[in-house]
Amino acid sequence: MGYNKGMKADVVIIGGGPAGLTAGIFACRAGLNVVLLEKLALGGQASLSYKIANYPGFKDISGFDLANKMREQAEAVGLKIEYAEVCALTQTKIGFSVKTKDVTYSAKKVIIACGCIARKLGLDREKEFTGKGISYCASCDGNFFKGKDVAVVGGGNTAIEDVDYLTKIAKKVYLINRTEHFRAGEHEVRRIKKYKNVEVLTNTTVKQLLGESLLEGLELKVGNAKRKLAISGLFVAIGHEPNLDFVKLNLKLDKFGYIIVDENKQTSVKNLFACGDITSKKFRQIITACADGAIAGNACIGVK
């Protein structure tokens, strides 16, 4: 059963990924009244990974299963989870106001753990073709391209994961990386290069999206040459960027727009915390998001 309008809590957590869920576990175990708000699905980006092999305790586990285990543990210690998008976060005399479409929460402390949004290529017609050949989630939309030729753009771990997943579905998978070097681990890159239905294109960028009502192909720049590639699906995996439009506060951010926090994960605004991928950090993984969440959740106990 959901809350009525104008509800109070000790802590409101914005975002239900690994960071937010872990923060909820630690804050609830301390006896605080905690509400977690998630606009889509628990687990965040992690829940979209079909296989996670670098989280301690599991040789491998799907992102969905790991997120579900976190949810079960959080709910077992009393975390209240509501599905709603936060429209505005503002400061009040006694704490913070967290406004959704239907409910406004009053909280003494708030933890921002909303993660990031997928970065776009920035090409003409990209928005037009989104859902009509362009996707930002291979595990979500891969099955729509069974037996077809597809491409993945990116050079990091997500791009490699996407290729690995799509090789079992698509007829052929092109991996397009703008340089010769990959941000993903060398071992993982070597592994996917061994697949017979994978072609790796380095020093290559997508210059134009081709097609009428649906995406039908790409115009590529390969070194100094041009090439047209006929595909049915394009999966964009070039990273994520912060989205803090709902925050109506003067937060200290780094040059890329990520939230700067102290060792307790407190932001430049007292009693406002942030954890996970939305914060300024070098290493963004599920395990570091959980560590951030543990610190933020525990910090809510002692900060006055």
PDB file of C-alpha atoms in Angstrom:
ATOM      1  CA  MET A   1       0.000   0.000   0.000  1.00  0.00           C
ATOM      2  CA  GLY A   2       1.406   3.413  -0.984  1.00  0.00           C
ATOM      3  CA  TYR A   3       1.708   6.530   1.100  1.00  0.00           C
ATOM      4  CA  ASN A   4      -0.867   9.317   1.162  1.00  0.00           C
ATOM      5  CA  LYS A   5       0.029  12.872   0.223  1.00  0.00           C
ATOM      6  CA  GLY A   6       2.367  14.684   2.581  1.00  0.00           C
ATOM      7  CA  MET A   7       4.258  11.776   4.137  1.00  0.00           C
ATOM      8  CA  LYS A   8       7.199  12.085   6.524  1.00  0.00           C
ATOM      9  CA  ALA A   9      10.326   9.967   6.762  1.00  0.00           C
ATOM     10  CA  ASP A  10      13.704  10.096   8.440  1.00  0.00           C
ATOM     11  CA  VAL A  11      15.426   9.364   5.130  1.00  0.00           C
ATOM     12  CA  VAL A  12      14.258   9.395   1.521  1.00  0.00           C
ATOM     13  CA  ILE A  13      16.442   7.579  -1.007  1.00  0.00           C
ATOM     14  CA  ILE A  14      16.092   8.604  -4.659  1.00  0.00           C
ATOM     15  CA  GLY A  15      17.009   5.658  -6.872  1.00  0.00           C
ATOM     16  CA  GLY A  16      16.722   1.906  -6.478  1.00  0.00           C
ATOM     17  CA  GLY A  17      19.969   0.626  -7.938  1.00  0.00           C
ATOM     18  CA  PRO A  18      22.650  -1.210  -5.923  1.00  0.00           C
ATOM     19  CA  ALA A  19      23.732   2.038  -4.202  1.00  0.00           C
ATOM     20  CA  GLY A  20      20.214   3.017  -3.158  1.00  0.00           C
ATOM     21  CA  LEU A  21      19.222  -0.460  -2.006  1.00  0.00           C
ATOM     22  CA  THR A  22      22.401  -0.856   0.040  1.00  0.00           C
ATOM     23  CA  ALA A  23      21.911   2.576   1.606  1.00  0.00           C
ATOM     24  CA  GLY A  24      18.391   1.504   2.524  1.00  0.00           C
ATOM     25  CA  ILE A  25      19.610  -1.691   4.166  1.00  0.00           C
ATOM     26  CA  PHE A  26      22.117   0.144   6.372  1.00  0.00           C
ATOM     27  CA  ALA A  27      19.761   2.991   7.304  1.00  0.00           C
ATOM     28  CA  CYS A  28      16.873   0.612   8.102  1.00  0.00           C
ATOM     29  CA  ARG A  29      19.073  -1.625  10.241  1.00  0.00           C
ATOM     30  CA  ALA A  30      19.806   1.461  12.356  1.00  0.00           C
ATOM     31  CA  GLY A  31      16.103   1.817  13.059  1.00  0.00           C
ATOM     32  CA  LEU A  32      15.390   4.760  10.762  1.00  0.00           C
ATOM     33  CA  ASN A  33      12.134   5.223   8.849  1.00  0.00           C
ATOM     34  CA  VAL A  34      13.332   5.005   5.242  1.00  0.00           C
ATOM     35  CA  VAL A  35      11.486   5.336   1.936  1.00  0.00           C
ATOM     36  CA  LEU A  36      13.123   4.498  -1.386  1.00  0.00           C
ATOM     37  CA  LEU A  37      11.707   6.019  -4.586  1.00  0.00           C
ATOM     38  CA  GLU A  38      12.403   4.324  -7.921  1.00  0.00           C
ATOM     39  CA  LYS A  39      10.897   5.513 -11.204  1.00  0.00           C
ATOM     40  CA  LEU A  40      11.433   2.385 -13.322  1.00  0.00           C
ATOM     41  CA  ALA A  41      12.741  -0.916 -11.977  1.00  0.00           C
ATOM     42  CA  LEU A  42      14.918  -1.863  -9.025  1.00  0.00           C
ATOM     43  CA  GLY A  43      18.530  -2.640  -9.767  1.00  0.00           C
ATOM     44  CA  GLY A  44      19.201   0.274 -12.095  1.00  0.00           C
ATOM     45  CA  GLN A  45      21.585  -0.358 -14.992  1.00  0.00           C
ATOM     46  CA  ALA A  46      22.904  -3.437 -13.191  1.00  0.00           C
ATOM     47  CA  SER A  47      19.556  -5.206 -13.589  1.00  0.00           C
ATOM     48  CA  LEU A  48      19.955  -5.034 -17.379  1.00  0.00           C
ATOM     49  CA  SER A  49      23.152  -7.125 -17.403  1.00  0.00           C
ATOM     50  CA  TYR A  50      22.413 -10.683 -18.398  1.00  0.00           C
ATOM     51  CA  LYS A  51      25.571 -11.917 -16.659  1.00  0.00           C
ATOM     52  CA  ILE A  52      27.658 -10.340 -13.890  1.00  0.00           C
ATOM     53  CA  ALA A  53      30.940 -12.100 -13.175  1.00  0.00           C
ATOM     54  CA  ASN A  54      32.812  -9.611 -10.970  1.00  0.00           C
ATOM     55  CA  TYR A  55      30.558  -9.365  -7.911  1.00  0.00           C
ATOM     56  CA  PRO A  56      32.013 -11.218  -4.893  1.00  0.00           C
ATOM     57  CA  GLY A  57      30.138 -14.297  -3.772  1.00  0.00           C
ATOM     58  CA  PHE A  58      28.851 -15.267  -7.209  1.00  0.00           C
ATOM     59  CA  LYS A  59      30.824 -16.943  -9.983  1.00  0.00           C
ATOM     60  CA  ASP A  60      28.251 -15.323 -12.227  1.00  0.00           C
ATOM     61  CA  ILE A  61      24.703 -14.083 -11.758  1.00  0.00           C
ATOM     62  CA  SER A  62      22.222 -12.194 -13.895  1.00  0.00           C
ATOM     63  CA  GLY A  63      21.690  -8.542 -13.059  1.00  0.00           C
ATOM     64  CA  PHE A  64      17.991  -9.205 -12.530  1.00  0.00           C
ATOM     65  CA  ASP A  65      18.662 -11.969 -10.004  1.00  0.00           C
ATOM     66  CA  LEU A  66      21.235  -9.915  -8.108  1.00  0.00           C
ATOM     67  CA  ALA A  67      18.870  -6.936  -7.945  1.00  0.00           C
ATOM     68  CA  ASN A  68      16.071  -9.196  -6.709  1.00  0.00           C
ATOM     69  CA  LYS A  69      18.270 -10.577  -3.923  1.00  0.00           C
ATOM     70  CA  MET A  70      19.144  -7.024  -2.858  1.00  0.00           C
ATOM     71  CA  ARG A  71      15.460  -6.061  -2.881  1.00  0.00           C
ATOM     72  CA  GLU A  72      14.499  -9.069  -0.756  1.00  0.00           C
ATOM     73  CA  GLN A  73      17.149  -8.245   1.814  1.00  0.00           C
ATOM     74  CA  ALA A  74      16.200  -4.565   1.907  1.00  0.00           C
ATOM     75  CA  GLU A  75      12.511  -5.268   2.360  1.00  0.00           C
ATOM     76  CA  ALA A  76      13.294  -7.826   5.067  1.00  0.00           C
ATOM     77  CA  VAL A  77      14.876  -5.110   7.217  1.00  0.00           C
ATOM     78  CA  GLY A  78      11.976  -2.722   6.688  1.00  0.00           C
ATOM     79  CA  LEU A  79      12.778  -0.630   3.625  1.00  0.00           C
ATOM     80  CA  LYS A  80       9.629   0.871   2.091  1.00  0.00           C
ATOM     81  CA  ILE A  81       9.842   0.936  -1.709  1.00  0.00           C
ATOM     82  CA  GLU A  82       7.606   3.150  -3.828  1.00  0.00           C
ATOM     83  CA  TYR A  83       7.611   3.363  -7.620  1.00  0.00           C
ATOM     84  CA  ALA A  84       7.505   7.023  -8.572  1.00  0.00           C
ATOM     85  CA  GLU A  85       9.613   9.559 -10.433  1.00  0.00           C
ATOM     86  CA  VAL A  86      10.957  12.457  -8.407  1.00  0.00           C
ATOM     87  CA  CYS A  87       9.984  15.777  -9.960  1.00  0.00           C
ATOM     88  CA  ALA A  88      11.678  18.140  -7.522  1.00  0.00           C
ATOM     89  CA  LEU A  89      14.046  18.048  -4.562  1.00  0.00           C
ATOM     90  CA  THR A  90      14.085  21.242  -2.496  1.00  0.00           C
ATOM     91  CA  GLN A  91      15.322  22.270   0.932  1.00  0.00           C
ATOM     92  CA  THR A  92      12.998  23.223   3.796  1.00  0.00           C
ATOM     93  CA  LYS A  93      13.532  24.649   7.288  1.00  0.00           C
ATOM     94  CA  ILE A  94      13.561  21.186   8.858  1.00  0.00           C
ATOM     95  CA  GLY A  95      15.097  19.154   6.039  1.00  0.00           C
ATOM     96  CA  PHE A  96      13.998  18.430   2.484  1.00  0.00           C
ATOM     97  CA  SER A  97      10.914  18.152   0.320  1.00  0.00           C
ATOM     98  CA  VAL A  98      10.876  15.351  -2.258  1.00  0.00           C
ATOM     99  CA  LYS A  99       8.047  15.787  -4.727  1.00  0.00           C
ATOM    100  CA  THR A 100       6.656  13.129  -7.045  1.00  0.00           C
ATOM    101  CA  LYS A 101       3.594  13.380  -9.272  1.00  0.00           C
ATOM    102  CA  ASP A 102       1.233  12.169  -6.534  1.00  0.00           C
ATOM    103  CA  VAL A 103       3.082  12.484  -3.234  1.00  0.00           C
ATOM    104  CA  THR A 104       5.336  14.993  -1.486  1.00  0.00           C
ATOM    105  CA  TYR A 105       7.673  13.497   1.096  1.00  0.00           C
ATOM    106  CA  SER A 106       9.185  15.448   3.977  1.00  0.00           C
ATOM    107  CA  ALA A 107      12.521  14.058   5.112  1.00  0.00           C
ATOM    108  CA  LYS A 108      15.274  15.042   7.530  1.00  0.00           C
ATOM    109  CA  LYS A 109      17.884  13.553   5.214  1.00  0.00           C
ATOM    110  CA  VAL A 110      17.971  12.553   1.560  1.00  0.00           C
ATOM    111  CA  ILE A 111      20.259  10.229  -0.362  1.00  0.00           C
ATOM    112  CA  ILE A 112      20.547  10.765  -4.123  1.00  0.00           C
ATOM    113  CA  ALA A 113      21.313   7.422  -5.768  1.00  0.00           C
ATOM    114  CA  CYS A 114      19.622   7.876  -9.114  1.00  0.00           C
ATOM    115  CA  GLY A 115      22.504   6.736 -11.309  1.00  0.00           C
ATOM    116  CA  CYS A 116      22.898   8.106 -14.824  1.00  0.00           C
ATOM    117  CA  ILE A 117      21.215   8.047 -18.217  1.00  0.00           C
ATOM    118  CA  ALA A 118      22.590   6.529 -21.411  1.00  0.00           C
ATOM    119  CA  ARG A 119      24.766   8.865 -23.439  1.00  0.00           C
ATOM    120  CA  LYS A 120      23.553   9.514 -26.979  1.00  0.00           C
ATOM    121  CA  LEU A 121      25.582   9.585 -30.181  1.00  0.00           C
ATOM    122  CA  GLY A 122      24.284  13.063 -30.974  1.00  0.00           C
ATOM    123  CA  LEU A 123      23.465  12.243 -34.606  1.00  0.00           C
ATOM    124  CA  ASP A 124      20.639  13.537 -36.765  1.00  0.00           C
ATOM    125  CA  ARG A 125      17.530  11.307 -36.596  1.00  0.00           C
ATOM    126  CA  GLU A 126      18.824   9.466 -33.509  1.00  0.00           C
ATOM    127  CA  LYS A 127      15.687  10.268 -31.540  1.00  0.00           C
ATOM    128  CA  GLU A 128      13.526   9.367 -34.554  1.00  0.00           C
ATOM    129  CA  PHE A 129      15.113   5.912 -34.844  1.00  0.00           C
ATOM    130  CA  THR A 130      15.123   5.178 -31.107  1.00  0.00           C
ATOM    131  CA  GLY A 131      12.839   2.168 -30.703  1.00  0.00           C
ATOM    132  CA  LYS A 132      12.893   1.725 -34.474  1.00  0.00           C
ATOM    133  CA  GLY A 133      16.324   0.163 -34.749  1.00  0.00           C
ATOM    134  CA  ILE A 134      18.317   2.098 -32.145  1.00  0.00           C
ATOM    135  CA  SER A 135      18.486   0.799 -28.576  1.00  0.00           C
ATOM    136  CA  TYR A 136      20.516   1.626 -25.488  1.00  0.00           C
ATOM    137  CA  CYS A 137      19.942  -1.768 -23.841  1.00  0.00           C
ATOM    138  CA  ALA A 138      20.909  -5.010 -25.583  1.00  0.00           C
ATOM    139  CA  SER A 139      19.398  -7.292 -22.959  1.00  0.00           C
ATOM    140  CA  CYS A 140      16.107  -5.364 -23.193  1.00  0.00           C
ATOM    141  CA  ASP A 141      15.734  -5.257 -26.966  1.00  0.00           C
ATOM    142  CA  GLY A 142      18.124  -7.850 -28.380  1.00  0.00           C
ATOM    143  CA  ASN A 143      15.433 -10.438 -29.063  1.00  0.00           C
ATOM    144  CA  PHE A 144      13.765  -8.096 -31.568  1.00  0.00           C
ATOM    145  CA  PHE A 145      16.749  -8.662 -33.861  1.00  0.00           C
ATOM    146  CA  LYS A 146      16.911 -12.453 -33.941  1.00  0.00           C
ATOM    147  CA  GLY A 147      18.736 -13.655 -37.043  1.00  0.00           C
ATOM    148  CA  LYS A 148      19.536 -10.120 -38.205  1.00  0.00           C
ATOM    149  CA  ASP A 149      22.721  -8.082 -38.559  1.00  0.00           C
ATOM    150  CA  VAL A 150      23.311  -5.581 -35.761  1.00  0.00           C
ATOM    151  CA  ALA A 151      26.048  -3.265 -34.507  1.00  0.00           C
ATOM    152  CA  VAL A 152      27.262  -2.179 -31.088  1.00  0.00           C
ATOM    153  CA  VAL A 153      28.998   1.181 -30.634  1.00  0.00           C
ATOM    154  CA  GLY A 154      31.445   1.503 -27.740  1.00  0.00           C
ATOM    155  CA  GLY A 155      34.691   0.252 -26.302  1.00  0.00           C
ATOM    156  CA  GLY A 156      33.940  -0.307 -22.634  1.00  0.00           C
ATOM    157  CA  ASN A 157      32.693  -3.225 -20.578  1.00  0.00           C
ATOM    158  CA  THR A 158      29.038  -2.565 -21.425  1.00  0.00           C
ATOM    159  CA  ALA A 159      29.758  -2.700 -25.153  1.00  0.00           C
ATOM    160  CA  ILE A 160      31.615  -5.992 -24.769  1.00  0.00           C
ATOM    161  CA  GLU A 161      28.774  -7.406 -22.660  1.00  0.00           C
ATOM    162  CA  ASP A 162      26.294  -6.349 -25.318  1.00  0.00           C
ATOM    163  CA  VAL A 163      28.294  -8.046 -28.069  1.00  0.00           C
ATOM    164  CA  ASP A 164      28.576 -11.222 -26.007  1.00  0.00           C
ATOM    165  CA  TYR A 165      24.822 -11.259 -25.466  1.00  0.00           C
ATOM    166  CA  LEU A 166      23.891 -10.446 -29.050  1.00  0.00           C
ATOM    167  CA  THR A 167      26.095 -13.155 -30.604  1.00  0.00           C
ATOM    168  CA  LYS A 168      23.590 -15.714 -29.335  1.00  0.00           C
ATOM    169  CA  ILE A 169      20.691 -13.911 -31.048  1.00  0.00           C
ATOM    170  CA  ALA A 170      21.839 -11.975 -34.103  1.00  0.00           C
ATOM    171  CA  LYS A 171      23.185 -13.338 -37.371  1.00  0.00           C
ATOM    172  CA  LYS A 172      26.184 -11.021 -37.237  1.00  0.00           C
ATOM    173  CA  VAL A 173      27.405  -8.437 -34.723  1.00  0.00           C
ATOM    174  CA  TYR A 174      29.679  -5.531 -35.617  1.00  0.00           C
ATOM    175  CA  LEU A 175      31.563  -3.867 -32.767  1.00  0.00           C
ATOM    176  CA  ILE A 176      32.385  -0.270 -33.645  1.00  0.00           C
ATOM    177  CA  ASN A 177      35.063   1.509 -31.603  1.00  0.00           C
ATOM    178  CA  ARG A 178      36.413   4.952 -32.418  1.00  0.00           C
ATOM    179  CA  THR A 179      40.026   4.059 -31.486  1.00  0.00           C
ATOM    180  CA  GLU A 180      42.263   0.998 -31.626  1.00  0.00           C
ATOM    181  CA  HIS A 181      42.219   0.734 -27.843  1.00  0.00           C
ATOM    182  CA  PHE A 182      39.345  -0.505 -25.692  1.00  0.00           C
ATOM    183  CA  ARG A 183      38.392   0.643 -22.217  1.00  0.00           C
ATOM    184  CA  ALA A 184      37.198  -2.887 -21.487  1.00  0.00           C
ATOM    185  CA  GLY A 185      39.573  -5.510 -20.138  1.00  0.00           C
ATOM    186  CA  GLU A 186      41.958  -7.043 -22.687  1.00  0.00           C
ATOM    187  CA  HIS A 187      40.866 -10.567 -21.779  1.00  0.00           C
ATOM    188  CA  GLU A 188      37.208  -9.780 -22.510  1.00  0.00           C
ATOM    189  CA  VAL A 189      38.038  -8.115 -25.836  1.00  0.00           C
ATOM    190  CA  ARG A 190      40.095 -11.118 -26.960  1.00  0.00           C
ATOM    191  CA  ARG A 191      37.264 -13.445 -26.011  1.00  0.00           C
ATOM    192  CA  ILE A 192      34.580 -11.770 -28.094  1.00  0.00           C
ATOM    193  CA  LYS A 193      36.939 -11.474 -31.086  1.00  0.00           C
ATOM    194  CA  LYS A 194      36.946 -15.282 -31.248  1.00  0.00           C
ATOM    195  CA  TYR A 195      33.240 -15.469 -32.049  1.00  0.00           C
ATOM    196  CA  LYS A 196      32.672 -16.357 -35.704  1.00  0.00           C
ATOM    197  CA  ASN A 197      29.777 -13.929 -36.095  1.00  0.00           C
ATOM    198  CA  VAL A 198      31.625 -10.897 -34.681  1.00  0.00           C
ATOM    199  CA  GLU A 199      33.506  -8.316 -36.722  1.00  0.00           C
ATOM    200  CA  VAL A 200      35.446  -5.648 -34.840  1.00  0.00           C
ATOM    201  CA  LEU A 201      35.824  -2.270 -36.513  1.00  0.00           C
ATOM    202  CA  THR A 202      38.395  -0.017 -34.848  1.00  0.00           C
ATOM    203  CA  ASN A 203      39.268   3.600 -35.674  1.00  0.00           C
ATOM    204  CA  THR A 204      35.663   3.805 -36.812  1.00  0.00           C
ATOM    205  CA  THR A 205      32.895   6.291 -36.051  1.00  0.00           C
ATOM    206  CA  VAL A 206      29.232   6.452 -37.022  1.00  0.00           C
ATOM    207  CA  LYS A 207      28.643   9.550 -39.152  1.00  0.00           C
ATOM    208  CA  GLN A 208      25.076   9.054 -40.366  1.00  0.00           C
ATOM    209  CA  LEU A 209      22.004   6.939 -39.680  1.00  0.00           C
ATOM    210  CA  LEU A 210      20.357   5.499 -42.791  1.00  0.00           C
ATOM    211  CA  GLY A 211      16.788   4.397 -43.382  1.00  0.00           C
ATOM    212  CA  GLU A 212      13.253   5.595 -43.946  1.00  0.00           C
ATOM    213  CA  SER A 213      10.767   4.684 -41.208  1.00  0.00           C
ATOM    214  CA  LEU A 214      13.188   2.140 -39.665  1.00  0.00           C
ATOM    215  CA  LEU A 215      16.967   2.087 -39.281  1.00  0.00           C
ATOM    216  CA  GLU A 216      18.447   0.260 -42.243  1.00  0.00           C
ATOM    217  CA  GLY A 217      22.124   1.042 -42.056  1.00  0.00           C
ATOM    218  CA  LEU A 218      25.000   3.283 -41.076  1.00  0.00           C
ATOM    219  CA  GLU A 219      27.472   5.502 -42.831  1.00  0.00           C
ATOM    220  CA  LEU A 220      30.826   4.991 -41.157  1.00  0.00           C
ATOM    221  CA  LYS A 221      34.121   6.796 -41.202  1.00  0.00           C
ATOM    222  CA  VAL A 222      36.921   4.221 -41.096  1.00  0.00           C
ATOM    223  CA  GLY A 223      40.191   6.091 -40.789  1.00  0.00           C
ATOM    224  CA  ASN A 224      40.017   8.496 -43.720  1.00  0.00           C
ATOM    225  CA  ALA A 225      37.644   6.323 -45.738  1.00  0.00           C
ATOM    226  CA  LYS A 226      33.858   5.982 -45.766  1.00  0.00           C
ATOM    227  CA  ARG A 227      31.860   2.772 -45.583  1.00  0.00           C
ATOM    228  CA  LYS A 228      28.180   1.921 -45.585  1.00  0.00           C
ATOM    229  CA  LEU A 229      27.019  -0.872 -43.320  1.00  0.00           C
ATOM    230  CA  ALA A 230      23.629  -2.543 -43.734  1.00  0.00           C
ATOM    231  CA  ILE A 231      22.166  -3.418 -40.315  1.00  0.00           C
ATOM    232  CA  SER A 232      18.763  -3.691 -38.660  1.00  0.00           C
ATOM    233  CA  GLY A 233      19.769  -2.749 -35.124  1.00  0.00           C
ATOM    234  CA  LEU A 234      22.234  -0.387 -33.476  1.00  0.00           C
ATOM    235  CA  PHE A 235      23.017  -0.719 -29.779  1.00  0.00           C
ATOM    236  CA  VAL A 236      24.646   2.374 -28.302  1.00  0.00           C
ATOM    237  CA  ALA A 237      26.980   1.625 -25.372  1.00  0.00           C
ATOM    238  CA  ILE A 238      29.169   4.716 -25.062  1.00  0.00           C
ATOM    239  CA  GLY A 239      28.658   5.384 -21.385  1.00  0.00           C
ATOM    240  CA  HIS A 240      26.270   7.381 -19.257  1.00  0.00           C
ATOM    241  CA  GLU A 241      25.868  10.941 -18.025  1.00  0.00           C
ATOM    242  CA  PRO A 242      24.287  12.480 -14.926  1.00  0.00           C
ATOM    243  CA  ASN A 243      20.734  13.792 -14.955  1.00  0.00           C
ATOM    244  CA  LEU A 244      19.988  16.045 -12.005  1.00  0.00           C
ATOM    245  CA  ASP A 245      17.264  18.243 -13.466  1.00  0.00           C
ATOM    246  CA  PHE A 246      15.003  17.443 -10.496  1.00  0.00           C
ATOM    247  CA  VAL A 247      17.484  18.857  -7.947  1.00  0.00           C
ATOM    248  CA  LYS A 248      16.554  22.447  -7.148  1.00  0.00           C
ATOM    249  CA  LEU A 249      19.598  23.058  -4.945  1.00  0.00           C
ATOM    250  CA  ASN A 250      23.006  24.599  -5.455  1.00  0.00           C
ATOM    251  CA  LEU A 251      25.067  21.409  -5.398  1.00  0.00           C
ATOM    252  CA  LYS A 252      28.807  21.361  -5.961  1.00  0.00           C
ATOM    253  CA  LEU A 253      29.471  19.367  -9.150  1.00  0.00           C
ATOM    254  CA  ASP A 254      32.601  18.351 -11.021  1.00  0.00           C
ATOM    255  CA  LYS A 255      33.271  19.543 -14.575  1.00  0.00           C
ATOM    256  CA  PHE A 256      31.277  16.626 -15.990  1.00  0.00           C
ATOM    257  CA  GLY A 257      28.194  17.302 -13.880  1.00  0.00           C
ATOM    258  CA  TYR A 258      28.658  14.561 -11.282  1.00  0.00           C
ATOM    259  CA  ILE A 259      28.030  15.305  -7.589  1.00  0.00           C
ATOM    260  CA  ILE A 260      31.083  15.965  -5.415  1.00  0.00           C
ATOM    261  CA  VAL A 261      30.829  14.289  -1.995  1.00  0.00           C
ATOM    262  CA  ASP A 262      33.008  13.980   1.095  1.00  0.00           C
ATOM    263  CA  GLU A 263      34.201  10.786   2.766  1.00  0.00           C
ATOM    264  CA  ASN A 264      30.740  10.308   4.305  1.00  0.00           C
ATOM    265  CA  LYS A 265      29.078  10.748   0.894  1.00  0.00           C
ATOM    266  CA  GLN A 266      27.626  14.060   2.052  1.00  0.00           C
ATOM    267  CA  THR A 267      27.210  16.681  -0.653  1.00  0.00           C
ATOM    268  CA  SER A 268      27.902  20.401  -0.349  1.00  0.00           C
ATOM    269  CA  VAL A 269      24.401  20.676   1.174  1.00  0.00           C
ATOM    270  CA  LYS A 270      24.229  19.500   4.786  1.00  0.00           C
ATOM    271  CA  ASN A 271      22.260  16.271   5.344  1.00  0.00           C
ATOM    272  CA  LEU A 272      21.998  15.667   1.611  1.00  0.00           C
ATOM    273  CA  PHE A 273      23.984  12.618   0.551  1.00  0.00           C
ATOM    274  CA  ALA A 274      24.794  11.035  -2.788  1.00  0.00           C
ATOM    275  CA  CYS A 275      26.169   7.640  -3.700  1.00  0.00           C
ATOM    276  CA  GLY A 276      26.832   5.395  -6.674  1.00  0.00           C
ATOM    277  CA  ASP A 277      27.314   6.379 -10.294  1.00  0.00           C
ATOM    278  CA  ILE A 278      25.869   9.873  -9.868  1.00  0.00           C
ATOM    279  CA  THR A 279      28.907  10.905  -7.799  1.00  0.00           C
ATOM    280  CA  SER A 280      32.288  12.125  -8.993  1.00  0.00           C
ATOM    281  CA  LYS A 281      34.523   9.036  -9.014  1.00  0.00           C
ATOM    282  CA  LYS A 282      36.924   7.132 -11.248  1.00  0.00           C
ATOM    283  CA  PHE A 283      35.631   3.575 -10.880  1.00  0.00           C
ATOM    284  CA  ARG A 284      31.944   2.809 -11.459  1.00  0.00           C
ATOM    285  CA  GLN A 285      31.015  -0.790 -10.713  1.00  0.00           C
ATOM    286  CA  ILE A 286      28.251  -2.535  -8.779  1.00  0.00           C
ATOM    287  CA  ILE A 287      30.572  -3.272  -5.884  1.00  0.00           C
ATOM    288  CA  THR A 288      31.683   0.368  -5.565  1.00  0.00           C
ATOM    289  CA  ALA A 289      28.050   1.518  -5.752  1.00  0.00           C
ATOM    290  CA  CYS A 290      27.221  -0.820  -2.859  1.00  0.00           C
ATOM    291  CA  ALA A 291      30.187   0.494  -0.862  1.00  0.00           C
ATOM    292  CA  ASP A 292      29.031   4.060  -1.462  1.00  0.00           C
ATOM    293  CA  GLY A 293      25.511   3.137  -0.381  1.00  0.00           C
ATOM    294  CA  ALA A 294      26.731   1.509   2.811  1.00  0.00           C
ATOM    295  CA  ILE A 295      28.681   4.652   3.745  1.00  0.00           C
ATOM    296  CA  ALA A 296      25.780   6.986   2.911  1.00  0.00           C
ATOM    297  CA  GLY A 297      23.207   4.884   4.750  1.00  0.00           C
ATOM    298  CA  ASN A 298      25.405   4.649   7.821  1.00  0.00           C
ATOM    299  CA  ALA A 299      26.229   8.365   7.701  1.00  0.00           C
ATOM    300  CA  CYS A 300      22.542   9.224   7.984  1.00  0.00           C
ATOM    301  CA  ILE A 301      22.615   7.837  11.521  1.00  0.00           C
ATOM    302  CA  GLY A 302      25.103  10.226  12.990  1.00  0.00           C
ATOM    303  CA  VAL A 303      24.890  13.454  11.021  1.00  0.00           C
ATOM    304  CA  LYS A 304      22.811  16.117  12.765  1.00  0.00           C
TER     305      LYS A 304
END
